[in-house]
Amino acid sequence: MLFTACGDSPEKFVNDVVDSGIKCETHEYDEAKCDQLAVEFRTRNHNFTEEEQKRIQKQVVEKFFIELKKLNDKNAKAVPTL
């Protein structure tokens, strides 16, 4: 596992972005919190090399949609049918 000078790893960064993104998408976090996180993540992103940033961006997009689908599937199962 690789770490930047600030102790951040690409894997931790991806997980943090995806977890927060899901909470913003589902309105668990309010807009102000989501805006604050976006600024924080842009700052953290600059701690990685350009190559790592590209890989992170791809992983975030893939994982975000996988996790969102899981959440939607879980919520669909939780709704009782008539």
Tab-separated table of N, CA, C and O in Angstrom:
chain	number	residue	atom	x	y	z
A	1	MET	N	0.844	-1.168	0.000
A	1	MET	CA	0.000	0.000	0.000
A	1	MET	C	0.895	1.239	0.000
A	1	MET	O	1.837	1.331	0.775
A	2	LEU	N	0.583	2.171	-0.839
A	2	LEU	CA	1.354	3.400	-0.936
A	2	LEU	C	0.705	4.490	-0.093
A	2	LEU	O	-0.505	4.570	0.010
A	3	PHE	N	1.540	5.343	0.484
A	3	PHE	CA	1.052	6.473	1.263
A	3	PHE	C	1.724	7.742	0.789
A	3	PHE	O	2.880	7.736	0.413
A	4	THR	N	0.985	8.825	0.814
A	4	THR	CA	1.564	10.130	0.506
A	4	THR	C	2.247	10.648	1.757
A	4	THR	O	2.175	10.040	2.820
A	5	ALA	N	2.866	11.795	1.643
A	5	ALA	CA	3.559	12.399	2.780
A	5	ALA	C	2.598	12.662	3.944
A	5	ALA	O	2.991	12.632	5.098
A	6	CYS	N	1.329	12.897	3.645
A	6	CYS	CA	0.366	13.177	4.712
A	6	CYS	C	-0.241	11.904	5.283
A	6	CYS	O	-1.125	11.958	6.120
A	7	GLY	N	0.219	10.726	4.829
A	7	GLY	CA	-0.276	9.466	5.353
A	7	GLY	C	-1.530	8.959	4.681
A	7	GLY	O	-2.139	8.003	5.139
A	8	ASP	N	-1.947	9.575	3.609
A	8	ASP	CA	-3.136	9.175	2.871
A	8	ASP	C	-2.746	8.101	1.858
A	8	ASP	O	-1.714	8.193	1.218
A	9	SER	N	-3.559	7.092	1.703
A	9	SER	CA	-3.326	6.096	0.664
A	9	SER	C	-4.392	6.252	-0.410
A	9	SER	O	-5.501	6.721	-0.126
A	10	PRO	N	-4.104	5.840	-1.643
A	10	PRO	CA	-5.127	5.919	-2.693
A	10	PRO	C	-6.389	5.133	-2.325
A	10	PRO	O	-7.506	5.591	-2.563
A	11	GLU	N	-6.207	3.974	-1.694
A	11	GLU	CA	-7.358	3.149	-1.317
A	11	GLU	C	-8.238	3.850	-0.284
A	11	GLU	O	-9.459	3.856	-0.402
A	12	LYS	N	-7.614	4.450	0.714
A	12	LYS	CA	-8.380	5.174	1.736
A	12	LYS	C	-9.084	6.378	1.117
A	12	LYS	O	-10.251	6.649	1.414
A	13	PHE	N	-8.388	7.068	0.243
A	13	PHE	CA	-8.976	8.229	-0.413
A	13	PHE	C	-10.189	7.822	-1.244
A	13	PHE	O	-11.250	8.451	-1.158
A	14	VAL	N	-10.066	6.761	-2.027
A	14	VAL	CA	-11.191	6.263	-2.839
A	14	VAL	C	-12.366	5.940	-1.929
A	14	VAL	O	-13.510	6.353	-2.190
A	15	ASN	N	-12.111	5.198	-0.854
A	15	ASN	CA	-13.194	4.823	0.061
A	15	ASN	C	-13.846	6.043	0.695
A	15	ASN	O	-15.081	6.103	0.810
A	16	ASP	N	-13.055	7.017	1.107
A	16	ASP	CA	-13.605	8.238	1.711
A	16	ASP	C	-14.486	8.999	0.720
A	16	ASP	O	-15.579	9.453	1.071
A	17	VAL	N	-14.008	9.139	-0.512
A	17	VAL	CA	-14.772	9.871	-1.531
A	17	VAL	C	-16.077	9.141	-1.837
A	17	VAL	O	-17.149	9.755	-1.898
A	18	VAL	N	-16.002	7.838	-2.013
A	18	VAL	CA	-17.205	7.061	-2.348
A	18	VAL	C	-18.200	7.089	-1.192
A	18	VAL	O	-19.394	7.345	-1.403
A	19	ASP	N	-17.731	6.844	0.025
A	19	ASP	CA	-18.637	6.842	1.180
A	19	ASP	C	-19.335	8.194	1.337
A	19	ASP	O	-20.548	8.258	1.530
A	20	SER	N	-18.562	9.268	1.220
A	20	SER	CA	-19.155	10.600	1.339
A	20	SER	C	-20.067	10.908	0.163
A	20	SER	O	-21.125	11.528	0.333
A	21	GLY	N	-19.666	10.471	-1.025
A	21	GLY	CA	-20.494	10.689	-2.213
A	21	GLY	C	-21.852	10.032	-2.092
A	21	GLY	O	-22.879	10.621	-2.460
A	22	ILE	N	-21.877	8.822	-1.549
A	22	ILE	CA	-23.156	8.116	-1.340
A	22	ILE	C	-24.010	8.886	-0.332
A	22	ILE	O	-25.214	9.071	-0.529
A	23	LYS	N	-23.388	9.370	0.737
A	23	LYS	CA	-24.137	10.111	1.758
A	23	LYS	C	-24.664	11.432	1.204
A	23	LYS	O	-25.748	11.870	1.589
A	24	CYS	N	-23.931	12.038	0.294
A	24	CYS	CA	-24.418	13.264	-0.341
A	24	CYS	C	-25.556	12.934	-1.311
A	24	CYS	O	-26.576	13.634	-1.353
A	25	GLU	N	-25.387	11.867	-2.074
A	25	GLU	CA	-26.400	11.461	-3.053
A	25	GLU	C	-27.723	11.100	-2.384
A	25	GLU	O	-28.791	11.389	-2.896
A	26	THR	N	-27.651	10.470	-1.211
A	26	THR	CA	-28.861	10.042	-0.502
A	26	THR	C	-29.363	11.094	0.482
A	26	THR	O	-30.290	10.836	1.243
A	27	HIS	N	-28.729	12.266	0.472
A	27	HIS	CA	-29.104	13.406	1.324
A	27	HIS	C	-28.925	13.129	2.815
A	27	HIS	O	-29.541	13.790	3.639
A	28	GLU	N	-28.069	12.150	3.145
A	28	GLU	CA	-27.707	11.941	4.549
A	28	GLU	C	-26.882	13.133	5.035
A	28	GLU	O	-26.958	13.513	6.192
A	29	TYR	N	-26.083	13.698	4.123
A	29	TYR	CA	-25.343	14.930	4.392
A	29	TYR	C	-26.058	16.066	3.684
A	29	TYR	O	-26.567	15.893	2.581
A	30	ASP	N	-26.069	17.255	4.322
A	30	ASP	CA	-26.680	18.402	3.678
A	30	ASP	C	-25.721	19.001	2.644
A	30	ASP	O	-24.555	18.612	2.551
A	31	GLU	N	-26.232	19.932	1.877
A	31	GLU	CA	-25.456	20.519	0.779
A	31	GLU	C	-24.182	21.208	1.261
A	31	GLU	O	-23.132	21.100	0.629
A	32	ALA	N	-24.257	21.884	2.393
A	32	ALA	CA	-23.077	22.572	2.926
A	32	ALA	C	-21.970	21.571	3.268
A	32	ALA	O	-20.799	21.799	2.971
A	33	LYS	N	-22.347	20.457	3.881
A	33	LYS	CA	-21.374	19.417	4.222
A	33	LYS	C	-20.763	18.833	2.949
A	33	LYS	O	-19.552	18.597	2.875
A	34	CYS	N	-21.576	18.608	1.934
A	34	CYS	CA	-21.086	18.056	0.675
A	34	CYS	C	-20.132	19.022	-0.019
A	34	CYS	O	-19.102	18.607	-0.557
A	35	ASP	N	-20.453	20.312	0.022
A	35	ASP	CA	-19.558	21.322	-0.554
A	35	ASP	C	-18.225	21.346	0.192
A	35	ASP	O	-17.162	21.428	-0.425
A	36	GLN	N	-18.277	21.252	1.507
A	36	GLN	CA	-17.066	21.238	2.330
A	36	GLN	C	-16.210	20.016	1.983
A	36	GLN	O	-14.986	20.112	1.856
A	37	LEU	N	-16.848	18.868	1.832
A	37	LEU	CA	-16.118	17.637	1.488
A	37	LEU	C	-15.487	17.734	0.107
A	37	LEU	O	-14.373	17.257	-0.102
A	38	ALA	N	-16.196	18.348	-0.834
A	38	ALA	CA	-15.644	18.499	-2.192
A	38	ALA	C	-14.345	19.289	-2.153
A	38	ALA	O	-13.363	18.925	-2.814
A	39	VAL	N	-14.312	20.355	-1.363
A	39	VAL	CA	-13.094	21.162	-1.227
A	39	VAL	C	-11.990	20.327	-0.584
A	39	VAL	O	-10.842	20.321	-1.042
A	40	GLU	N	-12.328	19.604	0.475
A	40	GLU	CA	-11.347	18.765	1.165
A	40	GLU	C	-10.769	17.707	0.217
A	40	GLU	O	-9.557	17.488	0.178
A	41	PHE	N	-11.639	17.067	-0.557
A	41	PHE	CA	-11.173	16.003	-1.449
A	41	PHE	C	-10.313	16.553	-2.589
A	41	PHE	O	-9.355	15.913	-3.002
A	42	ARG	N	-10.655	17.741	-3.085
A	42	ARG	CA	-9.798	18.348	-4.124
A	42	ARG	C	-8.401	18.622	-3.566
A	42	ARG	O	-7.399	18.382	-4.232
A	43	THR	N	-8.341	19.086	-2.326
A	43	THR	CA	-7.054	19.354	-1.684
A	43	THR	C	-6.275	18.061	-1.490
A	43	THR	O	-5.090	17.982	-1.815
A	44	ARG	N	-6.936	17.047	-0.983
A	44	ARG	CA	-6.268	15.756	-0.776
A	44	ARG	C	-5.815	15.145	-2.091
A	44	ARG	O	-4.767	14.491	-2.149
A	45	ASN	N	-6.592	15.338	-3.141
A	45	ASN	CA	-6.267	14.765	-4.448
A	45	ASN	C	-4.909	15.248	-4.946
A	45	ASN	O	-4.166	14.507	-5.579
A	46	HIS	N	-4.568	16.486	-4.628
A	46	HIS	CA	-3.299	17.060	-5.084
A	46	HIS	C	-2.084	16.429	-4.398
A	46	HIS	O	-0.957	16.659	-4.827
A	47	ASN	N	-2.321	15.630	-3.366
A	47	ASN	CA	-1.225	14.940	-2.687
A	47	ASN	C	-0.732	13.723	-3.470
A	47	ASN	O	0.282	13.136	-3.121
A	48	PHE	N	-1.476	13.348	-4.512
A	48	PHE	CA	-1.136	12.167	-5.294
A	48	PHE	C	-0.517	12.568	-6.627
A	48	PHE	O	-0.755	13.669	-7.130
A	49	THR	N	0.251	11.648	-7.202
A	49	THR	CA	0.844	11.913	-8.512
A	49	THR	C	-0.257	11.962	-9.558
A	49	THR	O	-1.379	11.493	-9.325
A	50	GLU	N	0.065	12.490	-10.731
A	50	GLU	CA	-0.919	12.572	-11.815
A	50	GLU	C	-1.425	11.184	-12.190
A	50	GLU	O	-2.619	10.993	-12.429
A	51	GLU	N	-0.534	10.215	-12.232
A	51	GLU	CA	-0.924	8.838	-12.565
A	51	GLU	C	-1.868	8.270	-11.501
A	51	GLU	O	-2.877	7.643	-11.824
A	52	GLU	N	-1.546	8.510	-10.234
A	52	GLU	CA	-2.420	8.047	-9.148
A	52	GLU	C	-3.780	8.733	-9.221
A	52	GLU	O	-4.809	8.092	-8.996
A	53	GLN	N	-3.788	10.022	-9.544
A	53	GLN	CA	-5.054	10.762	-9.644
A	53	GLN	C	-5.960	10.152	-10.707
A	53	GLN	O	-7.167	10.020	-10.499
A	54	LYS	N	-5.392	9.778	-11.846
A	54	LYS	CA	-6.189	9.161	-12.915
A	54	LYS	C	-6.762	7.825	-12.456
A	54	LYS	O	-7.926	7.523	-12.697
A	55	ARG	N	-5.926	7.035	-11.784
A	55	ARG	CA	-6.371	5.728	-11.296
A	55	ARG	C	-7.445	5.900	-10.222
A	55	ARG	O	-8.455	5.193	-10.218
A	56	ILE	N	-7.238	6.866	-9.334
A	56	ILE	CA	-8.208	7.142	-8.274
A	56	ILE	C	-9.544	7.566	-8.870
A	56	ILE	O	-10.603	7.088	-8.455
A	57	GLN	N	-9.505	8.464	-9.858
A	57	GLN	CA	-10.743	8.946	-10.479
A	57	GLN	C	-11.535	7.778	-11.068
A	57	GLN	O	-12.746	7.674	-10.877
A	58	LYS	N	-10.853	6.883	-11.753
A	58	LYS	CA	-11.517	5.722	-12.354
A	58	LYS	C	-12.117	4.823	-11.272
A	58	LYS	O	-13.268	4.384	-11.383
A	59	GLN	N	-11.350	4.577	-10.213
A	59	GLN	CA	-11.839	3.723	-9.132
A	59	GLN	C	-13.028	4.348	-8.412
A	59	GLN	O	-13.975	3.643	-8.047
A	60	VAL	N	-12.989	5.658	-8.205
A	60	VAL	CA	-14.098	6.342	-7.529
A	60	VAL	C	-15.384	6.195	-8.342
A	60	VAL	O	-16.431	5.839	-7.796
A	61	VAL	N	-15.303	6.439	-9.634
A	61	VAL	CA	-16.495	6.347	-10.480
A	61	VAL	C	-17.049	4.921	-10.462
A	61	VAL	O	-18.247	4.716	-10.251
A	62	GLU	N	-16.174	3.940	-10.654
A	62	GLU	CA	-16.623	2.546	-10.673
A	62	GLU	C	-17.243	2.143	-9.340
A	62	GLU	O	-18.343	1.592	-9.292
A	63	LYS	N	-16.534	2.417	-8.261
A	63	LYS	CA	-17.008	1.997	-6.945
A	63	LYS	C	-18.271	2.744	-6.536
A	63	LYS	O	-19.175	2.160	-5.940
A	64	PHE	N	-18.355	4.023	-6.877
A	64	PHE	CA	-19.542	4.809	-6.524
A	64	PHE	C	-20.798	4.186	-7.124
A	64	PHE	O	-21.792	3.985	-6.434
A	65	PHE	N	-20.745	3.857	-8.412
A	65	PHE	CA	-21.943	3.312	-9.052
A	65	PHE	C	-22.253	1.899	-8.586
A	65	PHE	O	-23.426	1.519	-8.477
A	66	ILE	N	-21.234	1.119	-8.243
A	66	ILE	CA	-21.456	-0.215	-7.684
A	66	ILE	C	-22.149	-0.097	-6.329
A	66	ILE	O	-23.138	-0.781	-6.060
A	67	GLU	N	-21.633	0.777	-5.475
A	67	GLU	CA	-22.203	0.961	-4.133
A	67	GLU	C	-23.612	1.560	-4.205
A	67	GLU	O	-24.490	1.168	-3.437
A	68	LEU	N	-23.828	2.489	-5.117
A	68	LEU	CA	-25.156	3.083	-5.266
A	68	LEU	C	-26.164	2.037	-5.736
A	68	LEU	O	-27.289	1.985	-5.244
A	69	LYS	N	-25.757	1.166	-6.645
A	69	LYS	CA	-26.643	0.090	-7.111
A	69	LYS	C	-26.976	-0.867	-5.971
A	69	LYS	O	-28.134	-1.256	-5.806
A	70	LYS	N	-25.983	-1.218	-5.158
A	70	LYS	CA	-26.231	-2.088	-4.005
A	70	LYS	C	-27.250	-1.449	-3.072
A	70	LYS	O	-28.163	-2.116	-2.576
A	71	LEU	N	-27.090	-0.162	-2.822
A	71	LEU	CA	-28.006	0.555	-1.938
A	71	LEU	C	-29.411	0.583	-2.531
A	71	LEU	O	-30.390	0.335	-1.830
A	72	ASN	N	-29.517	0.856	-3.819
A	72	ASN	CA	-30.823	0.875	-4.482
A	72	ASN	C	-31.472	-0.496	-4.458
A	72	ASN	O	-32.679	-0.616	-4.228
A	73	ASP	N	-30.679	-1.548	-4.697
A	73	ASP	CA	-31.210	-2.910	-4.655
A	73	ASP	C	-31.692	-3.257	-3.249
A	73	ASP	O	-32.760	-3.858	-3.080
A	74	LYS	N	-30.915	-2.865	-2.238
A	74	LYS	CA	-31.288	-3.121	-0.848
A	74	LYS	C	-32.585	-2.396	-0.498
A	74	LYS	O	-33.478	-2.966	0.119
A	75	ASN	N	-32.700	-1.135	-0.933
A	75	ASN	CA	-33.900	-0.369	-0.653
A	75	ASN	C	-35.108	-0.927	-1.396
A	75	ASN	O	-36.216	-0.911	-0.881
A	76	ALA	N	-34.913	-1.434	-2.591
A	76	ALA	CA	-36.013	-2.007	-3.365
A	76	ALA	C	-36.538	-3.270	-2.679
A	76	ALA	O	-37.743	-3.523	-2.666
A	77	LYS	N	-35.651	-4.066	-2.090
A	77	LYS	CA	-36.060	-5.268	-1.380
A	77	LYS	C	-36.767	-4.940	-0.089
A	77	LYS	O	-37.594	-5.713	0.396
A	78	ALA	N	-36.463	-3.813	0.514
A	78	ALA	CA	-37.046	-3.416	1.781
A	78	ALA	C	-38.472	-2.898	1.635
A	78	ALA	O	-39.218	-2.861	2.604
A	79	VAL	N	-38.860	-2.533	0.421
A	79	VAL	CA	-40.202	-2.014	0.183
A	79	VAL	C	-41.149	-3.189	0.010
A	79	VAL	O	-40.973	-4.029	-0.858
A	80	PRO	N	-42.156	-3.270	0.876
A	80	PRO	CA	-43.101	-4.392	0.761
A	80	PRO	C	-43.958	-4.278	-0.503
A	80	PRO	O	-44.325	-3.184	-0.914
A	81	THR	N	-44.218	-5.406	-1.094
A	81	THR	CA	-45.081	-5.438	-2.294
A	81	THR	C	-46.479	-5.821	-1.887
A	81	THR	O	-46.688	-6.500	-0.883
A	82	LEU	N	-47.437	-5.381	-2.641
A	82	LEU	CA	-48.836	-5.678	-2.338
A	82	LEU	C	-49.300	-6.931	-3.000
A	82	LEU	O	-48.922	-7.345	-4.010
